[in-house]
Amino acid sequence: MIAVIDYGVGNLKSVEKAFQFIGFDAKTTSDKEMILNADSVVLPGVGAFADAMDSLSQSGMIEVIQKVIDSGKPFLGICLGMQLLFDYSEEGGQNNKGLGILKGAIKLIPFGMNLKVPHMGWNCLEFKNKSPLFEGLPPKPYVYFVHSYYLDTDDEDIVIAKTNYGINFSVAVQKQNVFATQFHPEKSGEVGLEILRNFAGIISNNKYSLKGA
């Protein structure tokens, strides 16, 4: 079973429905025991970084997320769910602390590039490091984005894909059992569904434990 964490930050059911569409048992839940007992866990999210961190804290989900990751189970952050995994975000004009599971900062996409912010629409991926998340995909596939902030990290070892929107930036990462995408697989057509299939398939071959990392 794939648990989709419900912490009151929108658009959760679309992820659940995408997994169900491709034949996997997925449930959106705030039940801590259900999340801890799931085979894999997804942290989606849209909205403000600081509000999301408050929701995770007030719901007791920060400890649950850490336990899931420490257990070695596959974990996937999507959009805001990816950003929350990092050290901090500059959203709101100040540094808002994140989960600190991965090293990096979330920064505002620069204005003045004759491009609309938020970045909304289809962009192609440029694969960087090999990952089971992207197995079977064609070169430079297009995926769907909706965001105003981007990941800035010096840890190139975790970066598995980048894109260009005026600047080059990282849009997908992996550190052992932790996977995350800035784009929305559940809104990215057949490419996105294949990414979700790949993530779900990791359950049966889980060798990405963070223990000892």
XYZ file of C-alpha atoms in Angstrom:
213
model
C 0.000 0.000 0.000
C 1.175 3.489 -0.882
C 0.305 6.115 1.733
C -0.205 9.688 0.518
C 0.310 11.960 3.524
C -2.679 14.189 4.250
C -1.498 17.244 6.172
C -4.096 19.714 4.945
C -2.095 21.099 2.022
C -4.123 20.779 -1.200
C -4.376 18.582 -4.264
C -3.710 15.267 -2.552
C -6.400 13.149 -4.202
C -4.957 13.599 -7.692
C -1.828 11.726 -6.598
C -3.892 8.959 -5.009
C -6.036 8.627 -8.130
C -3.000 8.493 -10.421
C -1.563 5.524 -8.506
C -4.953 3.823 -8.499
C -5.301 4.406 -12.252
C -2.099 2.447 -12.903
C -3.220 -0.385 -10.634
C -1.661 0.329 -7.246
C -3.339 0.506 -3.852
C -2.929 4.107 -2.661
C -4.662 5.865 0.216
C -4.635 9.504 1.261
C -4.406 9.466 5.033
C -3.409 11.370 8.150
C -3.362 8.153 10.206
C 0.189 7.865 11.543
C 0.098 4.102 11.989
C -1.197 3.590 8.461
C 1.617 5.766 7.104
C 4.262 3.960 9.162
C 2.936 0.567 8.065
C 2.667 1.461 4.366
C 5.030 -0.071 1.821
C 5.960 3.361 0.518
C 4.992 6.951 1.254
C 4.330 10.079 -0.816
C 4.492 13.680 0.425
C 2.693 15.928 -2.101
C 1.731 19.549 -1.620
C 0.997 22.950 -3.105
C 0.984 26.323 -1.412
C 3.229 28.243 0.963
C 6.341 26.615 2.425
C 5.996 28.041 5.954
C 2.312 27.106 6.202
C 3.106 23.565 5.094
C 5.847 23.213 7.696
C 3.424 24.465 10.364
C 0.860 21.891 9.244
C 3.413 19.089 9.371
C 4.515 20.158 12.832
C 1.021 20.573 14.266
C -0.116 17.232 12.866
C 2.923 15.387 14.241
C 3.977 14.358 10.732
C 7.601 15.521 10.948
C 8.520 12.633 13.234
C 6.491 10.217 11.095
C 8.300 11.306 7.924
C 11.683 10.866 9.592
C 10.743 7.377 10.806
C 9.573 6.343 7.338
C 12.802 7.553 5.760
C 14.977 5.967 8.449
C 13.167 2.664 7.877
C 14.438 2.574 4.288
C 10.993 2.540 2.702
C 10.656 4.336 -0.643
C 9.636 7.964 -0.063
C 8.566 10.437 -2.765
C 8.173 14.203 -2.373
C 6.221 16.040 -5.073
C 6.349 19.810 -5.795
C 6.088 21.545 -2.388
C 6.682 18.092 -0.914
C 10.109 18.128 -2.568
C 10.948 21.618 -1.324
C 10.076 20.727 2.271
C 12.778 18.047 2.318
C 15.532 20.670 2.120
C 17.160 22.979 4.688
C 15.166 26.142 4.151
C 13.115 28.255 1.768
C 13.405 31.964 1.033
C 9.657 32.167 0.406
C 8.159 35.155 2.186
C 11.420 37.109 2.142
C 12.993 35.213 5.005
C 14.574 31.843 5.599
C 11.903 29.365 6.652
C 13.333 26.145 8.058
C 12.536 22.918 6.231
C 12.897 19.282 7.216
C 16.646 19.262 6.511
C 16.606 15.705 5.203
C 18.474 16.828 2.067
C 20.972 19.671 1.721
C 19.966 22.745 -0.238
C 17.852 25.897 -0.299
C 14.608 26.842 -2.047
C 14.894 30.183 -3.860
C 12.628 32.450 -5.891
C 12.849 32.098 -9.663
C 14.491 35.372 -10.793
C 12.308 38.040 -12.367
C 13.516 40.124 -15.295
C 14.079 37.227 -17.701
C 10.998 38.000 -19.831
C 9.446 34.821 -18.460
C 6.321 34.466 -16.383
C 6.617 33.590 -12.711
C 5.194 31.231 -11.569
C 6.698 28.775 -14.012
C 3.596 26.986 -15.241
C 3.533 24.476 -18.068
C 5.562 21.792 -19.808
C 9.349 21.626 -19.774
C 11.764 18.876 -20.716
C 13.951 16.963 -18.299
C 17.679 16.591 -18.746
C 18.761 13.477 -16.882
C 21.916 13.827 -14.767
C 22.450 10.786 -12.530
C 20.935 7.355 -13.065
C 17.827 6.610 -11.019
C 15.210 3.842 -11.011
C 12.607 6.621 -11.060
C 13.354 7.308 -14.725
C 13.845 3.788 -16.059
C 12.307 3.251 -19.489
C 11.737 6.949 -20.237
C 12.763 8.529 -23.549
C 15.540 11.152 -23.600
C 14.417 14.647 -22.570
C 10.765 13.872 -21.808
C 8.331 16.684 -21.084
C 6.682 17.022 -17.664
C 4.330 19.541 -16.062
C 5.426 22.292 -13.642
C 3.626 24.811 -11.422
C 6.018 26.684 -9.109
C 7.643 30.010 -8.299
C 10.564 28.643 -6.266
C 13.380 26.326 -7.285
C 15.993 24.120 -5.648
C 19.546 25.417 -5.275
C 21.869 22.656 -4.018
C 25.612 22.093 -4.088
C 25.091 18.350 -3.680
C 25.174 17.337 -7.346
C 25.331 13.666 -6.346
C 21.635 13.703 -5.435
C 20.474 15.492 -8.612
C 18.877 13.137 -11.132
C 17.307 15.711 -13.481
C 17.420 19.399 -14.337
C 15.459 21.739 -16.570
C 15.881 25.236 -17.963
C 13.499 28.119 -17.411
C 15.709 31.129 -17.940
C 18.190 29.445 -15.600
C 19.209 25.814 -15.186
C 18.012 24.265 -11.945
C 17.518 20.867 -10.349
C 14.014 19.415 -10.599
C 14.436 15.832 -9.401
C 16.630 14.300 -6.728
C 17.370 10.951 -5.135
C 19.303 9.994 -2.042
C 18.978 6.250 -1.567
C 15.294 5.628 -0.650
C 14.325 9.332 -0.834
C 13.051 10.555 -4.207
C 11.584 13.959 -5.031
C 10.359 15.910 -8.055
C 9.583 19.606 -8.475
C 7.251 18.752 -11.348
C 3.926 16.930 -10.979
C 4.118 13.317 -12.239
C 0.376 12.936 -11.688
C -0.227 15.767 -14.211
C 2.473 14.765 -16.698
C 0.602 12.326 -18.925
C 2.125 8.961 -19.837
C 5.620 10.062 -18.818
C 4.374 10.968 -15.370
C 2.457 7.718 -14.986
C 5.605 5.778 -15.909
C 7.522 7.658 -13.215
C 4.858 6.697 -10.680
C 4.983 3.085 -11.893
C 8.736 3.092 -11.401
C 8.390 4.472 -7.889
C 5.731 1.929 -6.970
C 7.898 -0.835 -8.443
C 10.745 -0.013 -6.070
C 8.685 -1.543 -3.232
C 9.448 -5.057 -4.415
C 13.166 -4.378 -4.759
C 13.880 -2.004 -1.892
C 17.624 -1.547 -1.597
C 17.851 2.169 -0.962
C 17.946 2.306 2.851
C 19.317 5.497 4.352
C 20.515 3.668 7.448
C 24.172 4.393 8.004
C 24.222 7.097 5.303
